[in-house]
Amino acid sequence: MEKQNFENKRIGEKYTLATHKSGLKIYVCEKKDFRGAYAVYGTKYGSIDNAFRIKGEKDWTVVPEGIAHYLEHKLFESEDGDAFERYSKTGASANAYTSFDRTCYLFSCTDRFYDSFDILLDFVQHPYFTEQTVQKEQGIIGQEISMYDDSPSWMLLLNLFNIMYKNNPVRINIAGTAQTIAKINADLLYKCYDTFYNPANMFITVCGNVDTEMVLEAVENGLKAVDKKEVEQKPYDEPTEVVAPYISQQMPVSLPLFALGFKQDCEGYRSVKERLETEVLLELIIGSQTDFYNELINEGLINKEFSASYFEGRNFACILFSGESGAPEEVSEKIRERIKKVLESGVDKREFESVRRRFYGNYVMNFNNVELVGDMLTNCACSGAGLFDEAEIYEKMTAEDLNSRAKKSFDFNRLCMSVIEPIKED
C-alpha cells in the first residue's frame, strides 16, 4: 500500500492515509491513550445516486428512489445469519446509515477491536439478496417511510428542498416512497452493489487504541480482489433560482415550524474554507451569544430549538435557519433585516476574533472523542479534504474573509421558506 503520514504538532495529532492497489482509501488515527476504538466502512453512494453508469458504458442505469437505503438494510443479512448477532459476540456496538451522498457501516468497542473489524470487512463485502428476503424488507422499510412522512421536522426540510431544487435529487426522500421501494428486486440491489461498493469508490476510517500496521494488514488480508470501476452519475440541469419562495403544510404540531433557506451553488463538494467561514459567519449573525438572538428569545419569537447551519454535501448546499415560532413570517423578516445589516456594515472584528478562537478551540477538543475524529475522517474521505485543513483555515481566517463570504452566500433571489402549521380546526 502507498502510505502518507500527516501530523499537526501544534495540536499534537497525527494520522495515516493508505491507498490500497484496489483504490480503497484507509484513514487511521492512533490514540493509544484511549481505551476505545471506532471504525467506519463506507461508500460514496447515497440517495441522490439513482441514475448512473460505469465509465465506458453507453447506457445509463436508472433505479428506484430509496434503493441505497434499502441496500444498507439488506447488507447486514447473510445465509449464516445477521451481522448484529456476530457483533454481539465481540461486544461491539454496531450501526449504519444512508445519507444523500454516502452509506456507512460502523462500530465502536472497548476491546476485541480486530475481531469486530474482521466482521465489518466481511459482511460489507458479501451481499446476500434473494427475492424472498427483499420482499420481506418492504414492509419494514415501508413503516420507516411512514415514520418519516409523519415527522414534522423531516417534512419541513423535505418540503424546503422541493421548492429550493428543481432537478437535484436531494429533493427526494432518502428512504424513497412506498411506490418506489415496491419496484426494488434482488437484481437491482446486486447491480447497485456491484457498481458502488467497489473498493475504488469506498473508504475505511479508524480511530482509537489501534495499531496502524495491524489495521492495514487486516484490510490487506480481508479485501476481496475485484476489478476497479469508475462510476459516472448522470448529469442534471439545476437552475440557479429556486422553484418557489414559499411552501406550507398542516401537521399535528403545537407551534409552527419554519425553515428559511438560501440556495448555494451546487457543483461538487464545498471547500473546507467555505464551510468554516459560513459557520463562523452564522454564529456572528445569530449565534446564541449575539444580541440579535437574545432579542428574538426575549420577544418570544424563537425558543431554544432554533438553529442556523450550513447544510452541504456532494452537489448540494444551502444555509438554513430553522426552529419553532408562533410568528414565522416575522422571524423571517427580522433575519432578513439582520443579514442586510451585516452585508452593509460588515462583521464586528472583535466579535469575529472571539468566535474564531472559540471555533478553533472546539475543533481541537473534538480530538478527545474517537467517534468525532472518525466522522471527521469520513468527511475527509468523501470530500478529499485533509483532517488538519481546518486548523490552518481557522488560524488564517479574517473578518474580511467573512464579509466576502457573506456577499457570496446571501442572495435574496435564492431564498425560500418552508412552514409546518398546526392543523386548523373546522
CSV table of C-alpha atoms in Angstrom, one decimal:
chain,number,residue,atom,x,y,z
A,1,MET,CA,0.0,0.0,0.0
A,2,GLU,CA,1.0,3.6,-0.6
A,3,LYS,CA,1.1,5.4,2.8
A,4,GLN,CA,1.1,9.1,3.7
A,5,ASN,CA,1.6,10.3,7.2
A,6,PHE,CA,0.2,13.6,8.4
A,7,GLU,CA,1.0,15.5,11.6
A,8,ASN,CA,0.0,18.7,13.2
A,9,LYS,CA,2.5,19.4,16.0
A,10,ARG,CA,0.6,22.4,17.3
A,11,ILE,CA,-2.4,20.3,18.3
A,12,GLY,CA,-0.4,17.2,18.9
A,13,GLU,CA,-2.3,14.9,16.5
A,14,LYS,CA,-1.3,12.7,13.5
A,15,TYR,CA,-2.9,10.1,11.2
A,16,THR,CA,-2.0,7.9,8.2
A,17,LEU,CA,-3.7,7.7,4.8
A,18,ALA,CA,-3.1,4.5,3.0
A,19,THR,CA,-4.2,3.7,-0.6
A,20,HIS,CA,-4.7,0.1,-1.5
A,21,LYS,CA,-4.0,-1.1,-5.0
A,22,SER,CA,-7.7,-1.5,-5.5
A,23,GLY,CA,-8.2,2.2,-4.9
A,24,LEU,CA,-9.6,1.8,-1.4
A,25,LYS,CA,-8.6,4.7,0.9
A,26,ILE,CA,-7.8,3.8,4.6
A,27,TYR,CA,-7.5,6.5,7.2
A,28,VAL,CA,-6.1,5.6,10.6
A,29,CYS,CA,-5.7,7.9,13.6
A,30,GLU,CA,-4.0,6.2,16.5
A,31,LYS,CA,-4.9,7.3,20.0
A,32,LYS,CA,-3.0,5.0,22.3
A,33,ASP,CA,-4.1,6.8,25.5
A,34,PHE,CA,-7.8,5.9,24.8
A,35,ARG,CA,-9.4,2.7,25.7
A,36,GLY,CA,-12.0,2.5,22.9
A,37,ALA,CA,-11.9,2.5,19.1
A,38,TYR,CA,-14.3,3.4,16.2
A,39,ALA,CA,-14.3,2.2,12.6
A,40,VAL,CA,-16.3,3.1,9.5
A,41,TYR,CA,-16.5,1.2,6.2
A,42,GLY,CA,-18.2,3.5,3.7
A,43,THR,CA,-19.1,4.0,0.1
A,44,LYS,CA,-19.6,7.3,-1.7
A,45,TYR,CA,-23.2,6.2,-2.6
A,46,GLY,CA,-26.3,7.8,-1.3
A,47,SER,CA,-29.9,8.5,-2.1
A,48,ILE,CA,-29.0,11.0,-4.8
A,49,ASP,CA,-27.3,8.4,-7.0
A,50,ASN,CA,-30.3,7.0,-8.8
A,51,ALA,CA,-29.0,7.4,-12.4
A,52,PHE,CA,-25.5,6.1,-13.2
A,53,ARG,CA,-23.2,4.0,-15.4
A,54,ILE,CA,-19.8,2.5,-15.3
A,55,LYS,CA,-17.3,4.6,-17.3
A,56,GLY,CA,-17.2,3.1,-20.8
A,57,GLU,CA,-20.8,2.0,-20.8
A,58,LYS,CA,-23.2,3.7,-23.3
A,59,ASP,CA,-26.5,3.5,-21.5
A,60,TRP,CA,-27.5,4.9,-18.1
A,61,THR,CA,-29.0,2.8,-15.4
A,62,VAL,CA,-32.0,4.4,-13.6
A,63,VAL,CA,-33.0,2.7,-10.3
A,64,PRO,CA,-36.0,3.3,-7.9
A,65,GLU,CA,-35.7,6.0,-5.3
A,66,GLY,CA,-34.7,4.7,-1.9
A,67,ILE,CA,-32.6,1.8,-3.2
A,68,ALA,CA,-29.3,3.0,-1.5
A,69,HIS,CA,-31.1,2.9,1.9
A,70,TYR,CA,-32.8,-0.4,1.1
A,71,LEU,CA,-29.4,-1.9,0.2
A,72,GLU,CA,-27.9,-0.7,3.5
A,73,HIS,CA,-30.7,-2.6,5.4
A,74,LYS,CA,-30.2,-5.8,3.4
A,75,LEU,CA,-26.4,-5.9,3.6
A,76,PHE,CA,-26.5,-6.9,7.3
A,77,GLU,CA,-28.1,-10.2,6.3
A,78,SER,CA,-26.3,-13.4,5.1
A,79,GLU,CA,-27.1,-17.1,4.7
A,80,ASP,CA,-25.5,-17.7,8.0
A,81,GLY,CA,-27.3,-15.0,10.0
A,82,ASP,CA,-27.3,-11.4,10.9
A,83,ALA,CA,-24.1,-9.2,11.3
A,84,PHE,CA,-25.6,-7.8,14.5
A,85,GLU,CA,-25.6,-11.3,16.0
A,86,ARG,CA,-21.9,-11.6,15.2
A,87,TYR,CA,-21.1,-8.3,16.8
A,88,SER,CA,-22.9,-9.3,19.9
A,89,LYS,CA,-20.3,-12.0,20.5
A,90,THR,CA,-17.4,-9.4,20.4
A,91,GLY,CA,-19.3,-6.8,22.5
A,92,ALA,CA,-19.1,-4.1,19.8
A,93,SER,CA,-21.9,-1.6,19.2
A,94,ALA,CA,-22.7,-1.5,15.5
A,95,ASN,CA,-24.9,0.7,13.3
A,96,ALA,CA,-25.2,2.0,9.7
A,97,TYR,CA,-26.7,5.0,7.9
A,98,THR,CA,-27.6,6.2,4.5
A,99,SER,CA,-27.5,9.9,3.7
A,100,PHE,CA,-27.9,11.9,0.5
A,101,ASP,CA,-24.3,11.2,-0.7
A,102,ARG,CA,-22.9,8.2,1.3
A,103,THR,CA,-23.6,4.9,3.0
A,104,CYS,CA,-21.6,4.0,6.1
A,105,TYR,CA,-21.3,0.9,8.3
A,106,LEU,CA,-19.7,1.4,11.7
A,107,PHE,CA,-19.0,0.0,15.1
A,108,SER,CA,-17.4,1.2,18.4
A,109,CYS,CA,-15.8,-1.0,21.0
A,110,THR,CA,-13.6,-1.1,24.1
A,111,ASP,CA,-11.9,-4.4,23.4
A,112,ARG,CA,-11.6,-7.1,20.7
A,113,PHE,CA,-11.3,-4.4,18.0
A,114,TYR,CA,-9.7,-6.7,15.4
A,115,ASP,CA,-12.4,-9.4,15.8
A,116,SER,CA,-15.1,-6.7,15.2
A,117,PHE,CA,-13.1,-5.2,12.4
A,118,ASP,CA,-12.9,-8.5,10.6
A,119,ILE,CA,-16.7,-8.8,10.9
A,120,LEU,CA,-17.1,-5.3,9.3
A,121,LEU,CA,-14.7,-6.2,6.4
A,122,ASP,CA,-16.5,-9.5,5.9
A,123,PHE,CA,-20.2,-8.6,5.8
A,124,VAL,CA,-19.8,-5.4,3.8
A,125,GLN,CA,-18.1,-7.4,1.0
A,126,HIS,CA,-20.5,-10.3,0.9
A,127,PRO,CA,-24.0,-9.3,-0.2
A,128,TYR,CA,-26.8,-11.9,0.0
A,129,PHE,CA,-30.1,-11.0,-1.7
A,130,THR,CA,-33.0,-13.2,-2.6
A,131,GLU,CA,-36.4,-12.2,-3.9
A,132,GLN,CA,-38.0,-13.6,-0.8
A,133,THR,CA,-35.8,-11.6,1.7
A,134,VAL,CA,-36.0,-8.5,-0.5
A,135,GLN,CA,-39.8,-8.6,-0.4
A,136,LYS,CA,-39.8,-9.2,3.3
A,137,GLU,CA,-37.9,-6.0,3.9
A,138,GLN,CA,-40.5,-3.9,2.0
A,139,GLY,CA,-42.9,-3.9,5.0
A,140,ILE,CA,-40.2,-2.9,7.4
A,141,ILE,CA,-38.9,0.0,5.3
A,142,GLY,CA,-42.5,0.9,4.4
A,143,GLN,CA,-43.1,1.5,8.1
A,144,GLU,CA,-39.9,3.6,8.3
A,145,ILE,CA,-41.1,5.7,5.4
A,146,SER,CA,-44.4,6.3,7.2
A,147,MET,CA,-42.5,7.5,10.2
A,148,TYR,CA,-40.6,9.9,8.0
A,149,ASP,CA,-43.9,11.1,6.5
A,150,ASP,CA,-45.4,11.6,10.0
A,151,SER,CA,-42.3,13.6,11.2
A,152,PRO,CA,-43.0,17.4,11.1
A,153,SER,CA,-39.2,18.2,11.3
A,154,TRP,CA,-38.4,15.9,8.4
A,155,MET,CA,-41.3,17.1,6.2
A,156,LEU,CA,-40.2,20.7,7.0
A,157,LEU,CA,-36.8,20.1,5.3
A,158,LEU,CA,-38.1,17.8,2.6
A,159,ASN,CA,-40.7,20.5,1.6
A,160,LEU,CA,-38.0,23.1,1.6
A,161,PHE,CA,-35.8,21.1,-0.7
A,162,ASN,CA,-38.7,20.6,-3.0
A,163,ILE,CA,-39.1,24.3,-3.5
A,164,MET,CA,-35.4,25.0,-3.4
A,165,TYR,CA,-34.3,22.5,-6.1
A,166,LYS,CA,-35.9,21.7,-9.4
A,167,ASN,CA,-33.9,18.7,-10.6
A,168,ASN,CA,-31.3,18.0,-7.9
A,169,PRO,CA,-32.2,14.5,-6.4
A,170,VAL,CA,-31.6,15.9,-2.9
A,171,ARG,CA,-35.2,16.9,-3.1
A,172,ILE,CA,-36.1,13.1,-2.9
A,173,ASN,CA,-36.8,11.3,0.4
A,174,ILE,CA,-33.7,9.3,1.3
A,175,ALA,CA,-35.9,6.2,2.0
A,176,GLY,CA,-37.9,6.6,-1.1
A,177,THR,CA,-41.7,6.1,-1.2
A,178,ALA,CA,-43.9,3.0,-0.7
A,179,GLN,CA,-44.4,3.0,-4.5
A,180,THR,CA,-40.7,3.3,-5.4
A,181,ILE,CA,-39.4,0.6,-3.0
A,182,ALA,CA,-42.1,-1.8,-4.4
A,183,LYS,CA,-40.0,-1.8,-7.6
A,184,ILE,CA,-36.8,-3.0,-5.9
A,185,ASN,CA,-35.7,-6.5,-6.5
A,186,ALA,CA,-32.6,-8.6,-5.9
A,187,ASP,CA,-31.2,-8.0,-9.4
A,188,LEU,CA,-31.3,-4.2,-8.9
A,189,LEU,CA,-29.7,-4.5,-5.5
A,190,TYR,CA,-26.8,-6.5,-6.9
A,191,LYS,CA,-26.5,-4.0,-9.8
A,192,CYS,CA,-26.1,-1.1,-7.3
A,193,TYR,CA,-23.9,-3.1,-5.0
A,194,ASP,CA,-21.5,-4.1,-7.8
A,195,THR,CA,-21.4,-0.5,-9.1
A,196,PHE,CA,-21.0,1.5,-5.9
A,197,TYR,CA,-19.5,-1.0,-3.4
A,198,ASN,CA,-16.3,-1.2,-5.5
A,199,PRO,CA,-13.2,-0.5,-3.4
A,200,ALA,CA,-12.2,2.4,-5.7
A,201,ASN,CA,-15.4,4.1,-4.6
A,202,MET,CA,-15.1,3.2,-0.9
A,203,PHE,CA,-13.1,4.1,2.2
A,204,ILE,CA,-12.3,2.9,5.7
A,205,THR,CA,-11.7,5.2,8.7
A,206,VAL,CA,-10.4,4.0,12.1
A,207,CYS,CA,-9.7,6.0,15.2
A,208,GLY,CA,-8.7,4.9,18.7
A,209,ASN,CA,-6.4,2.5,20.6
A,210,VAL,CA,-5.3,0.6,17.5
A,211,ASP,CA,-2.1,-0.1,15.6
A,212,THR,CA,-1.9,1.3,12.1
A,213,GLU,CA,0.1,-1.6,10.6
A,214,MET,CA,-2.2,-4.1,12.1
A,215,VAL,CA,-5.3,-2.3,10.7
A,216,LEU,CA,-3.7,-2.2,7.3
A,217,GLU,CA,-2.7,-5.9,7.5
A,218,ALA,CA,-6.3,-6.8,8.4
A,219,VAL,CA,-7.5,-4.8,5.3
A,220,GLU,CA,-4.9,-6.5,3.1
A,221,ASN,CA,-5.9,-9.9,4.3
A,222,GLY,CA,-9.6,-9.3,4.3
A,223,LEU,CA,-10.1,-7.4,1.0
A,224,LYS,CA,-11.6,-9.3,-1.9
A,225,ALA,CA,-9.9,-9.0,-5.3
A,226,VAL,CA,-12.2,-7.2,-7.8
A,227,ASP,CA,-11.7,-5.1,-10.9
A,228,LYS,CA,-11.7,-1.3,-10.4
A,229,LYS,CA,-14.8,0.5,-11.6
A,230,GLU,CA,-15.2,4.2,-12.2
A,231,VAL,CA,-18.8,5.4,-11.6
A,232,GLU,CA,-20.4,8.3,-13.5
A,233,GLN,CA,-23.5,9.9,-12.2
A,234,LYS,CA,-26.0,11.1,-14.8
A,235,PRO,CA,-25.8,14.9,-15.0
A,236,TYR,CA,-28.8,17.1,-14.5
A,237,ASP,CA,-29.5,20.8,-15.1
A,238,GLU,CA,-30.2,22.6,-11.8
A,239,PRO,CA,-31.1,26.3,-12.3
A,240,THR,CA,-29.7,29.0,-10.2
A,241,GLU,CA,-33.0,30.2,-8.9
A,242,VAL,CA,-35.4,28.4,-6.5
A,243,VAL,CA,-38.6,26.7,-7.7
A,244,ALA,CA,-40.9,28.7,-5.4
A,245,PRO,CA,-40.4,31.1,-2.5
A,246,TYR,CA,-42.8,29.5,0.0
A,247,ILE,CA,-44.5,26.3,0.9
A,248,SER,CA,-46.6,25.3,3.9
A,249,GLN,CA,-48.2,22.1,5.2
A,250,GLN,CA,-50.6,21.4,8.1
A,251,MET,CA,-49.5,18.7,10.6
A,252,PRO,CA,-50.2,18.0,14.3
A,253,VAL,CA,-47.8,20.5,15.9
A,254,SER,CA,-48.4,22.8,18.8
A,255,LEU,CA,-46.3,25.6,17.3
A,256,PRO,CA,-45.5,26.3,13.7
A,257,LEU,CA,-42.1,25.0,12.5
A,258,PHE,CA,-40.2,27.1,10.0
A,259,ALA,CA,-37.1,26.6,7.8
A,260,LEU,CA,-35.6,29.5,5.9
A,261,GLY,CA,-33.0,28.5,3.2
A,262,PHE,CA,-30.5,30.3,1.0
A,263,LYS,CA,-29.7,28.1,-2.0
A,264,GLN,CA,-26.0,28.0,-2.8
A,265,ASP,CA,-24.0,26.8,-5.9
A,266,CYS,CA,-24.3,23.1,-6.2
A,267,GLU,CA,-21.3,21.6,-8.0
A,268,GLY,CA,-19.2,19.0,-6.2
A,269,TYR,CA,-18.3,19.5,-2.5
A,270,ARG,CA,-18.0,22.9,-0.9
A,271,SER,CA,-14.4,23.7,0.2
A,272,VAL,CA,-13.5,23.4,3.8
A,273,LYS,CA,-12.7,27.1,3.8
A,274,GLU,CA,-16.2,28.0,2.5
A,275,ARG,CA,-17.9,25.7,5.1
A,276,LEU,CA,-15.9,27.1,8.1
A,277,GLU,CA,-16.3,30.7,7.0
A,278,THR,CA,-20.0,30.2,6.6
A,279,GLU,CA,-20.3,28.5,10.0
A,280,VAL,CA,-18.4,31.3,11.8
A,281,LEU,CA,-20.5,33.9,9.9
A,282,LEU,CA,-23.7,32.3,11.0
A,283,GLU,CA,-22.6,32.4,14.6
A,284,LEU,CA,-21.8,36.1,14.3
A,285,ILE,CA,-25.2,36.8,12.7
A,286,ILE,CA,-27.5,34.9,15.0
A,287,GLY,CA,-25.4,32.7,17.4
A,288,SER,CA,-26.7,32.1,20.9
A,289,GLN,CA,-24.4,34.8,22.3
A,290,THR,CA,-25.4,37.6,20.0
A,291,ASP,CA,-27.7,40.4,21.0
A,292,PHE,CA,-29.9,39.6,18.0
A,293,TYR,CA,-30.6,36.1,19.1
A,294,ASN,CA,-31.4,37.2,22.6
A,295,GLU,CA,-33.8,39.8,21.3
A,296,LEU,CA,-35.7,37.2,19.4
A,297,ILE,CA,-35.7,34.9,22.5
A,298,ASN,CA,-36.9,37.8,24.8
A,299,GLU,CA,-39.6,38.8,22.3
A,300,GLY,CA,-40.9,35.2,22.3
A,301,LEU,CA,-40.3,34.8,18.6
A,302,ILE,CA,-38.0,31.8,18.8
A,303,ASN,CA,-37.0,29.3,21.5
A,304,LYS,CA,-34.1,27.1,22.2
A,305,GLU,CA,-35.0,24.9,19.3
A,306,PHE,CA,-33.7,27.5,16.9
A,307,SER,CA,-30.6,26.7,14.8
A,308,ALA,CA,-28.6,28.2,12.0
A,309,SER,CA,-26.5,25.8,9.9
A,310,TYR,CA,-24.7,25.1,6.7
A,311,PHE,CA,-26.2,22.0,5.0
A,312,GLU,CA,-23.9,20.7,2.3
A,313,GLY,CA,-22.7,17.6,0.5
A,314,ARG,CA,-21.9,16.4,-3.0
A,315,ASN,CA,-23.7,18.7,-5.4
A,316,PHE,CA,-25.9,20.5,-2.9
A,317,ALA,CA,-25.5,23.3,-0.4
A,318,CYS,CA,-27.7,25.7,1.4
A,319,ILE,CA,-27.8,27.9,4.5
A,320,LEU,CA,-30.6,27.0,6.9
A,321,PHE,CA,-32.3,28.9,9.7
A,322,SER,CA,-34.9,26.8,11.4
A,323,GLY,CA,-36.9,26.5,14.6
A,324,GLU,CA,-40.3,26.9,16.2
A,325,SER,CA,-42.3,30.2,16.3
A,326,GLY,CA,-45.8,31.5,16.7
A,327,ALA,CA,-44.9,34.1,14.1
A,328,PRO,CA,-42.6,32.5,11.5
A,329,GLU,CA,-43.1,35.3,9.0
A,330,GLU,CA,-42.0,37.9,11.5
A,331,VAL,CA,-38.9,35.9,12.4
A,332,SER,CA,-38.1,35.5,8.7
A,333,GLU,CA,-38.3,39.3,8.2
A,334,LYS,CA,-36.1,40.0,11.1
A,335,ILE,CA,-33.5,37.5,9.9
A,336,ARG,CA,-33.5,39.2,6.5
A,337,GLU,CA,-33.1,42.6,8.1
A,338,ARG,CA,-30.2,41.3,10.2
A,339,ILE,CA,-28.4,39.8,7.2
A,340,LYS,CA,-28.8,43.0,5.2
A,341,LYS,CA,-27.3,45.0,8.1
A,342,VAL,CA,-24.3,42.7,8.2
A,343,LEU,CA,-23.9,43.0,4.4
A,344,GLU,CA,-23.9,46.8,4.7
A,345,SER,CA,-21.7,47.2,7.8
A,346,GLY,CA,-19.6,44.0,7.8
A,347,VAL,CA,-18.9,41.8,10.8
A,348,ASP,CA,-17.6,43.3,14.1
A,349,LYS,CA,-13.8,42.5,14.2
A,350,ARG,CA,-13.6,42.0,17.9
A,351,GLU,CA,-16.6,39.7,17.9
A,352,PHE,CA,-15.2,37.8,15.0
A,353,GLU,CA,-11.9,37.2,16.8
A,354,SER,CA,-13.7,35.8,19.8
A,355,VAL,CA,-15.8,33.4,17.7
A,356,ARG,CA,-12.9,32.4,15.6
A,357,ARG,CA,-10.9,31.4,18.7
A,358,ARG,CA,-13.9,29.5,20.1
A,359,PHE,CA,-14.5,27.5,17.0
A,360,TYR,CA,-10.8,26.7,16.7
A,361,GLY,CA,-10.9,25.5,20.3
A,362,ASN,CA,-13.9,23.3,19.7
A,363,TYR,CA,-12.2,21.8,16.7
A,364,VAL,CA,-9.1,20.9,18.9
A,365,MET,CA,-11.4,19.5,21.6
A,366,ASN,CA,-13.0,17.1,19.0
A,367,PHE,CA,-9.8,15.1,19.0
A,368,ASN,CA,-10.7,13.9,22.5
A,369,ASN,CA,-13.5,11.8,21.1
A,370,VAL,CA,-12.7,8.9,18.8
A,371,GLU,CA,-16.1,8.9,17.2
A,372,LEU,CA,-15.9,12.6,16.3
A,373,VAL,CA,-12.5,12.1,14.8
A,374,GLY,CA,-13.7,9.0,12.9
A,375,ASP,CA,-16.6,11.1,11.5
A,376,MET,CA,-14.3,13.9,10.5
A,377,LEU,CA,-12.1,11.4,8.7
A,378,THR,CA,-15.2,10.1,6.9
A,379,ASN,CA,-16.0,13.6,5.7
A,380,CYS,CA,-12.4,13.9,4.5
A,381,ALA,CA,-12.7,10.6,2.6
A,382,CYS,CA,-15.8,11.8,0.8
A,383,SER,CA,-14.7,15.3,0.0
A,384,GLY,CA,-10.9,14.7,-0.4
A,385,ALA,CA,-10.0,17.2,2.3
A,386,GLY,CA,-7.3,16.7,4.9
A,387,LEU,CA,-8.0,16.3,8.6
A,388,PHE,CA,-5.9,19.2,9.6
A,389,ASP,CA,-7.1,21.6,6.9
A,390,GLU,CA,-9.5,23.2,9.5
A,391,ALA,CA,-6.6,24.2,11.8
A,392,GLU,CA,-4.8,26.1,9.1
A,393,ILE,CA,-8.0,27.8,7.9
A,394,TYR,CA,-9.1,28.9,11.4
A,395,GLU,CA,-5.6,30.3,12.0
A,396,LYS,CA,-5.6,32.4,8.8
A,397,MET,CA,-9.3,33.4,8.8
A,398,THR,CA,-10.0,37.2,8.8
A,399,ALA,CA,-13.1,39.4,9.2
A,400,GLU,CA,-12.6,40.4,5.6
A,401,ASP,CA,-12.9,36.8,4.5
A,402,LEU,CA,-16.3,36.6,6.2
A,403,ASN,CA,-17.5,39.8,4.7
A,404,SER,CA,-16.6,38.5,1.3
A,405,ARG,CA,-18.3,35.2,2.1
A,406,ALA,CA,-21.5,36.9,3.2
A,407,LYS,CA,-21.8,38.7,-0.2
A,408,LYS,CA,-21.5,35.4,-2.0
A,409,SER,CA,-23.8,33.5,0.3
A,410,PHE,CA,-26.9,35.7,0.8
A,411,ASP,CA,-28.7,36.2,-2.4
A,412,PHE,CA,-32.3,37.1,-1.6
A,413,ASN,CA,-33.4,35.9,-5.0
A,414,ARG,CA,-32.4,32.4,-4.0
A,415,LEU,CA,-34.3,32.4,-0.7
A,416,CYS,CA,-37.2,30.2,0.1
A,417,MET,CA,-39.2,29.2,3.2
A,418,SER,CA,-41.0,26.1,4.5
A,419,VAL,CA,-43.5,26.2,7.3
A,420,ILE,CA,-45.3,23.4,9.1
A,421,GLU,CA,-48.5,24.8,10.6
A,422,PRO,CA,-50.8,23.4,13.3
A,423,ILE,CA,-53.9,21.6,11.9
A,424,LYS,CA,-56.8,24.1,11.8
A,425,GLU,CA,-60.0,23.1,13.5
A,426,ASP,CA,-63.2,23.3,11.4
